[in-house]
C-alpha cells in the first residue's frame, strides 16, 4: 500500500536476458516487496489494475534510486539519449512526460501502456502518479529532513498516493477512508525508513529527522557503524512509536470495508505492526540489516487487525 521498496536487487546471469523485456523485469520485482502487491484472493480485475499501478510505482522508484536494469532499455523507451541515461532527473522528466501521454495519447513505455486501461477503467487522475514522481525528484535534491513535519510532507508524496490509488482501483474511496489510508501509508513508509537506515545512509540519504537526532545525541557518523549505539536505538524506538500511533489511527480503515479488500488492507496494517515488533525484537538495532518479521508473526498480526484489536 505504501511506496514499494523491495530488498536490494542483486545482479544475476539472467539480467542481460531480462533487459530485453524491461516491463517484465520491473513487474517481477513484485515478489520481493514487503507486502503482497496483488494477492491471489483478489478479483482478477483488481489484480490486473493493481499490478499496472505497481509497475508504475516500481519503475519510478527504480529511476529515483538508480536501480534500473543494466543496458539502458528504459531510457531508450522514454526517449532519453544515451549520454543522459544516467541522469536521474532527466529520466524522471521524461517519465513524467510519458505519464501525461497516458491521459491524452499513447505513452512510449510498455508499463505506462499497461497502465492506460486501468486509468480509464477506474477514472484515475494524474495527481497521485505525479506525487510519486515528485517524491523521487525530491530524493535527488533533498538528502536530509530537519523536522518530523518535513518528513510527513515527503510521505504525502512518496507513500500516501499509493494507498489512494488502491482505494480508487477498488472503488472504495471516501474522504474518511483516504484520511485513514494516509495514516497507514505514512506509518509504513516510516517503518521502512527505520528498517533501511543503513541502506539509505549508503545512498547519502537520512530519513531520521535532524531535530530528533539532536534530541537523542545521534551524529551522522553513528549511522555508519556495524551496530547501533544506545542513542541510535533510543531514536529508532522513538520513531517506531510514532509509526505505531499512525498505524493505530489508520487501522479503522480495515473495518470500514468488506470481503477480500478487508483482508488485503488488514495485511498492510498487520505488516507494519509485525515489522515494528521485529524492530523491537532486534532491540532497535537496525544497522546490521533490516529486521524482518516471520510469517507466523505476520499471520498473528493479521488476526489481531481483523478482530479490531491492537
PDB file of N, CA, C and O in Angstrom, residues 224-270:
ATOM      1  N   UNK A 224      26.868   4.917  10.555  1.00  0.00           N
ATOM      2  CA  UNK A 224      27.796   4.181   9.690  1.00  0.00           C
ATOM      3  C   UNK A 224      28.477   3.037  10.431  1.00  0.00           C
ATOM      4  O   UNK A 224      29.332   2.363   9.865  1.00  0.00           O
ATOM      5  N   UNK A 225      28.103   2.788  11.679  1.00  0.00           N
ATOM      6  CA  UNK A 225      28.745   1.742  12.472  1.00  0.00           C
ATOM      7  C   UNK A 225      28.052   0.398  12.249  1.00  0.00           C
ATOM      8  O   UNK A 225      26.892   0.347  11.832  1.00  0.00           O
ATOM      9  N   UNK A 226      28.726  -0.709  12.538  1.00  0.00           N
ATOM     10  CA  UNK A 226      28.129  -2.032  12.316  1.00  0.00           C
ATOM     11  C   UNK A 226      26.914  -2.315  13.188  1.00  0.00           C
ATOM     12  O   UNK A 226      25.987  -3.014  12.760  1.00  0.00           O
ATOM     13  N   UNK A 227      26.924  -1.799  14.402  1.00  0.00           N
ATOM     14  CA  UNK A 227      25.783  -1.971  15.301  1.00  0.00           C
ATOM     15  C   UNK A 227      25.426  -0.621  15.908  1.00  0.00           C
ATOM     16  O   UNK A 227      26.260   0.276  16.001  1.00  0.00           O
ATOM     17  N   UNK A 228      24.193  -0.513  16.337  1.00  0.00           N
ATOM     18  CA  UNK A 228      23.696   0.773  16.826  1.00  0.00           C
ATOM     19  C   UNK A 228      24.083   1.013  18.276  1.00  0.00           C
ATOM     20  O   UNK A 228      24.048   0.098  19.102  1.00  0.00           O
ATOM     21  N   UNK A 229      24.413   2.254  18.555  1.00  0.00           N
ATOM     22  CA  UNK A 229      24.674   2.662  19.927  1.00  0.00           C
ATOM     23  C   UNK A 229      23.359   2.779  20.688  1.00  0.00           C
ATOM     24  O   UNK A 229      22.266   2.719  20.104  1.00  0.00           O
ATOM     25  N   UNK A 230      23.459   2.987  21.994  1.00  0.00           N
ATOM     26  CA  UNK A 230      22.256   3.160  22.806  1.00  0.00           C
ATOM     27  C   UNK A 230      21.459   4.375  22.347  1.00  0.00           C
ATOM     28  O   UNK A 230      20.220   4.351  22.343  1.00  0.00           O
ATOM     29  N   UNK A 231      22.140   5.426  21.931  1.00  0.00           N
ATOM     30  CA  UNK A 231      21.453   6.635  21.481  1.00  0.00           C
ATOM     31  C   UNK A 231      20.688   6.380  20.183  1.00  0.00           C
ATOM     32  O   UNK A 231      19.541   6.826  20.028  1.00  0.00           O
ATOM     33  N   UNK A 232      21.309   5.666  19.258  1.00  0.00           N
ATOM     34  CA  UNK A 232      20.631   5.350  17.998  1.00  0.00           C
ATOM     35  C   UNK A 232      19.416   4.464  18.268  1.00  0.00           C
ATOM     36  O   UNK A 232      18.342   4.663  17.694  1.00  0.00           O
ATOM     37  N   UNK A 233      19.571   3.491  19.145  1.00  0.00           N
ATOM     38  CA  UNK A 233      18.444   2.597  19.467  1.00  0.00           C
ATOM     39  C   UNK A 233      17.289   3.376  20.089  1.00  0.00           C
ATOM     40  O   UNK A 233      16.122   3.132  19.777  1.00  0.00           O
ATOM     41  N   UNK A 234      17.611   4.313  20.945  1.00  0.00           N
ATOM     42  CA  UNK A 234      16.559   5.126  21.566  1.00  0.00           C
ATOM     43  C   UNK A 234      15.838   5.965  20.511  1.00  0.00           C
ATOM     44  O   UNK A 234      14.608   6.120  20.557  1.00  0.00           O
ATOM     45  N   UNK A 235      16.587   6.488  19.556  1.00  0.00           N
ATOM     46  CA  UNK A 235      15.988   7.276  18.482  1.00  0.00           C
ATOM     47  C   UNK A 235      15.079   6.398  17.621  1.00  0.00           C
ATOM     48  O   UNK A 235      13.949   6.794  17.291  1.00  0.00           O
ATOM     49  N   UNK A 236      15.534   5.215  17.246  1.00  0.00           N
ATOM     50  CA  UNK A 236      14.725   4.313  16.429  1.00  0.00           C
ATOM     51  C   UNK A 236      13.459   3.913  17.177  1.00  0.00           C
ATOM     52  O   UNK A 236      12.366   3.859  16.595  1.00  0.00           O
ATOM     53  N   UNK A 237      13.574   3.665  18.477  1.00  0.00           N
ATOM     54  CA  UNK A 237      12.400   3.307  19.277  1.00  0.00           C
ATOM     55  C   UNK A 237      11.392   4.450  19.291  1.00  0.00           C
ATOM     56  O   UNK A 237      10.169   4.224  19.215  1.00  0.00           O
ATOM     57  N   UNK A 238      11.881   5.656  19.377  1.00  0.00           N
ATOM     58  CA  UNK A 238      11.012   6.836  19.387  1.00  0.00           C
ATOM     59  C   UNK A 238      10.252   6.964  18.070  1.00  0.00           C
ATOM     60  O   UNK A 238       9.033   7.181  18.052  1.00  0.00           O
ATOM     61  N   UNK A 239      10.951   6.790  16.951  1.00  0.00           N
ATOM     62  CA  UNK A 239      10.298   6.901  15.651  1.00  0.00           C
ATOM     63  C   UNK A 239       9.360   5.719  15.416  1.00  0.00           C
ATOM     64  O   UNK A 239       8.306   5.873  14.779  1.00  0.00           O
ATOM     65  N   UNK A 240       9.717   4.546  15.919  1.00  0.00           N
ATOM     66  CA  UNK A 240       8.841   3.381  15.777  1.00  0.00           C
ATOM     67  C   UNK A 240       7.528   3.593  16.521  1.00  0.00           C
ATOM     68  O   UNK A 240       6.461   3.189  16.042  1.00  0.00           O
ATOM     69  N   UNK A 241       7.598   4.233  17.675  1.00  0.00           N
ATOM     70  CA  UNK A 241       6.370   4.519  18.414  1.00  0.00           C
ATOM     71  C   UNK A 241       5.486   5.499  17.642  1.00  0.00           C
ATOM     72  O   UNK A 241       4.249   5.361  17.625  1.00  0.00           O
ATOM     73  N   UNK A 242       6.088   6.462  16.984  1.00  0.00           N
ATOM     74  CA  UNK A 242       5.318   7.381  16.148  1.00  0.00           C
ATOM     75  C   UNK A 242       4.601   6.616  15.032  1.00  0.00           C
ATOM     76  O   UNK A 242       3.433   6.869  14.724  1.00  0.00           O
ATOM     77  N   UNK A 243       5.301   5.685  14.417  1.00  0.00           N
ATOM     78  CA  UNK A 243       4.690   4.883  13.356  1.00  0.00           C
ATOM     79  C   UNK A 243       3.563   4.022  13.918  1.00  0.00           C
ATOM     80  O   UNK A 243       2.515   3.860  13.273  1.00  0.00           O
ATOM     81  N   UNK A 244       3.751   3.490  15.112  1.00  0.00           N
ATOM     82  CA  UNK A 244       2.712   2.664  15.744  1.00  0.00           C
ATOM     83  C   UNK A 244       1.440   3.475  15.980  1.00  0.00           C
ATOM     84  O   UNK A 244       0.320   3.001  15.734  1.00  0.00           O
ATOM     85  N   UNK A 245       1.604   4.707  16.413  1.00  0.00           N
ATOM     86  CA  UNK A 245       0.444   5.577  16.651  1.00  0.00           C
ATOM     87  C   UNK A 245      -0.296   5.834  15.337  1.00  0.00           C
ATOM     88  O   UNK A 245      -1.538   5.791  15.288  1.00  0.00           O
ATOM     89  N   UNK A 246       0.449   6.075  14.271  1.00  0.00           N
ATOM     90  CA  UNK A 246      -0.174   6.303  12.969  1.00  0.00           C
ATOM     91  C   UNK A 246      -0.908   5.051  12.480  1.00  0.00           C
ATOM     92  O   UNK A 246      -2.012   5.145  11.928  1.00  0.00           O
ATOM     93  N   UNK A 247      -0.323   3.878  12.673  1.00  0.00           N
ATOM     94  CA  UNK A 247      -0.989   2.643  12.274  1.00  0.00           C
ATOM     95  C   UNK A 247      -2.300   2.466  13.030  1.00  0.00           C
ATOM     96  O   UNK A 247      -3.318   2.072  12.449  1.00  0.00           O
ATOM     97  N   UNK A 248      -2.270   2.751  14.314  1.00  0.00           N
ATOM     98  CA  UNK A 248      -3.500   2.634  15.104  1.00  0.00           C
ATOM     99  C   UNK A 248      -4.549   3.642  14.654  1.00  0.00           C
ATOM    100  O   UNK A 248      -5.751   3.349  14.649  1.00  0.00           O
ATOM    101  N   UNK A 249      -4.094   4.824  14.253  1.00  0.00           N
ATOM    102  CA  UNK A 249      -5.014   5.837  13.746  1.00  0.00           C
ATOM    103  C   UNK A 249      -5.668   5.380  12.440  1.00  0.00           C
ATOM    104  O   UNK A 249      -6.854   5.635  12.193  1.00  0.00           O
ATOM    105  N   UNK A 250      -4.888   4.704  11.611  1.00  0.00           N
ATOM    106  CA  UNK A 250      -5.412   4.281  10.324  1.00  0.00           C
ATOM    107  C   UNK A 250      -6.116   2.946  10.334  1.00  0.00           C
ATOM    108  O   UNK A 250      -6.860   2.617   9.393  1.00  0.00           O
ATOM    109  N   UNK A 251      -5.934   2.153  11.377  1.00  0.00           N
ATOM    110  CA  UNK A 251      -6.467   0.788  11.407  1.00  0.00           C
ATOM    111  C   UNK A 251      -7.978   0.691  11.203  1.00  0.00           C
ATOM    112  O   UNK A 251      -8.448  -0.288  10.599  1.00  0.00           O
ATOM    113  N   UNK A 252      -8.803   1.646  11.674  1.00  0.00           N
ATOM    114  CA  UNK A 252     -10.252   1.535  11.413  1.00  0.00           C
ATOM    115  C   UNK A 252     -10.609   1.478   9.929  1.00  0.00           C
ATOM    116  O   UNK A 252     -11.735   1.111   9.589  1.00  0.00           O
ATOM    117  N   UNK A 253      -9.656   1.824   9.046  1.00  0.00           N
ATOM    118  CA  UNK A 253      -9.892   1.664   7.608  1.00  0.00           C
ATOM    119  C   UNK A 253     -10.277   0.225   7.289  1.00  0.00           C
ATOM    120  O   UNK A 253     -11.147  -0.027   6.440  1.00  0.00           O
ATOM    121  N   UNK A 254      -9.650  -0.734   7.965  1.00  0.00           N
ATOM    122  CA  UNK A 254      -9.889  -2.145   7.686  1.00  0.00           C
ATOM    123  C   UNK A 254     -11.350  -2.509   7.945  1.00  0.00           C
ATOM    124  O   UNK A 254     -11.999  -3.172   7.130  1.00  0.00           O
ATOM    125  N   UNK A 255     -11.896  -2.049   9.065  1.00  0.00           N
ATOM    126  CA  UNK A 255     -13.271  -2.370   9.415  1.00  0.00           C
ATOM    127  C   UNK A 255     -14.307  -1.629   8.594  1.00  0.00           C
ATOM    128  O   UNK A 255     -15.501  -1.955   8.668  1.00  0.00           O
ATOM    129  N   UNK A 256     -13.858  -0.651   7.802  1.00  0.00           N
ATOM    130  CA  UNK A 256     -14.805   0.143   7.014  1.00  0.00           C
ATOM    131  C   UNK A 256     -15.122  -0.491   5.663  1.00  0.00           C
ATOM    132  O   UNK A 256     -15.990   0.003   4.946  1.00  0.00           O
ATOM    133  N   UNK A 257     -14.390  -1.565   5.312  1.00  0.00           N
ATOM    134  CA  UNK A 257     -14.629  -2.251   4.044  1.00  0.00           C
ATOM    135  C   UNK A 257     -14.965  -3.707   4.329  1.00  0.00           C
ATOM    136  O   UNK A 257     -14.909  -4.168   5.478  1.00  0.00           O
ATOM    137  N   UNK A 258     -15.312  -4.446   3.290  1.00  0.00           N
ATOM    138  CA  UNK A 258     -15.772  -5.812   3.492  1.00  0.00           C
ATOM    139  C   UNK A 258     -15.079  -6.754   2.512  1.00  0.00           C
ATOM    140  O   UNK A 258     -14.422  -6.332   1.570  1.00  0.00           O
ATOM    141  N   UNK A 259     -15.253  -8.037   2.768  1.00  0.00           N
ATOM    142  CA  UNK A 259     -14.801  -9.060   1.838  1.00  0.00           C
ATOM    143  C   UNK A 259     -13.295  -9.116   1.689  1.00  0.00           C
ATOM    144  O   UNK A 259     -12.533  -8.898   2.634  1.00  0.00           O
ATOM    145  N   UNK A 260     -12.863  -9.398   0.456  1.00  0.00           N
ATOM    146  CA  UNK A 260     -11.440  -9.624   0.204  1.00  0.00           C
ATOM    147  C   UNK A 260     -10.612  -8.355   0.340  1.00  0.00           C
ATOM    148  O   UNK A 260      -9.426  -8.422   0.683  1.00  0.00           O
ATOM    149  N   UNK A 261     -11.226  -7.205   0.100  1.00  0.00           N
ATOM    150  CA  UNK A 261     -10.494  -5.960   0.300  1.00  0.00           C
ATOM    151  C   UNK A 261     -10.136  -5.781   1.771  1.00  0.00           C
ATOM    152  O   UNK A 261      -9.059  -5.290   2.101  1.00  0.00           O
ATOM    153  N   UNK A 262     -11.034  -6.207   2.651  1.00  0.00           N
ATOM    154  CA  UNK A 262     -10.755  -6.103   4.089  1.00  0.00           C
ATOM    155  C   UNK A 262      -9.514  -6.921   4.450  1.00  0.00           C
ATOM    156  O   UNK A 262      -8.671  -6.479   5.228  1.00  0.00           O
ATOM    157  N   UNK A 263      -9.396  -8.095   3.851  1.00  0.00           N
ATOM    158  CA  UNK A 263      -8.226  -8.934   4.127  1.00  0.00           C
ATOM    159  C   UNK A 263      -6.960  -8.287   3.578  1.00  0.00           C
ATOM    160  O   UNK A 263      -5.906  -8.303   4.228  1.00  0.00           O
ATOM    161  N   UNK A 264      -7.037  -7.692   2.401  1.00  0.00           N
ATOM    162  CA  UNK A 264      -5.874  -7.020   1.826  1.00  0.00           C
ATOM    163  C   UNK A 264      -5.395  -5.878   2.715  1.00  0.00           C
ATOM    164  O   UNK A 264      -4.210  -5.771   3.040  1.00  0.00           O
ATOM    165  N   UNK A 265      -6.332  -5.022   3.134  1.00  0.00           N
ATOM    166  CA  UNK A 265      -5.952  -3.872   3.953  1.00  0.00           C
ATOM    167  C   UNK A 265      -5.465  -4.317   5.329  1.00  0.00           C
ATOM    168  O   UNK A 265      -4.551  -3.708   5.894  1.00  0.00           O
ATOM    169  N   UNK A 266      -6.052  -5.380   5.856  1.00  0.00           N
ATOM    170  CA  UNK A 266      -5.570  -5.915   7.134  1.00  0.00           C
ATOM    171  C   UNK A 266      -4.125  -6.379   7.000  1.00  0.00           C
ATOM    172  O   UNK A 266      -3.323  -6.229   7.929  1.00  0.00           O
ATOM    173  N   UNK A 267      -3.792  -6.926   5.834  1.00  0.00           N
ATOM    174  CA  UNK A 267      -2.419  -7.352   5.609  1.00  0.00           C
ATOM    175  C   UNK A 267      -1.438  -6.197   5.625  1.00  0.00           C
ATOM    176  O   UNK A 267      -0.321  -6.328   6.151  1.00  0.00           O
ATOM    177  N   UNK A 268      -1.849  -5.054   5.094  1.00  0.00           N
ATOM    178  CA  UNK A 268      -0.971  -3.888   5.117  1.00  0.00           C
ATOM    179  C   UNK A 268      -0.738  -3.400   6.549  1.00  0.00           C
ATOM    180  O   UNK A 268       0.398  -3.154   6.962  1.00  0.00           O
ATOM    181  N   UNK A 269      -1.829  -3.245   7.294  1.00  0.00           N
ATOM    182  CA  UNK A 269      -1.697  -2.772   8.685  1.00  0.00           C
ATOM    183  C   UNK A 269      -0.894  -3.779   9.503  1.00  0.00           C
ATOM    184  O   UNK A 269       0.011  -3.417  10.262  1.00  0.00           O
ATOM    185  N   UNK A 270      -1.226  -5.056   9.339  1.00  0.00           N
ATOM    186  CA  UNK A 270      -0.531  -6.100  10.088  1.00  0.00           C
ATOM    187  C   UNK A 270       0.946  -6.151   9.719  1.00  0.00           C
ATOM    188  O   UNK A 270       1.815  -6.378  10.578  1.00  0.00           O
TER     189      UNK A 270
END
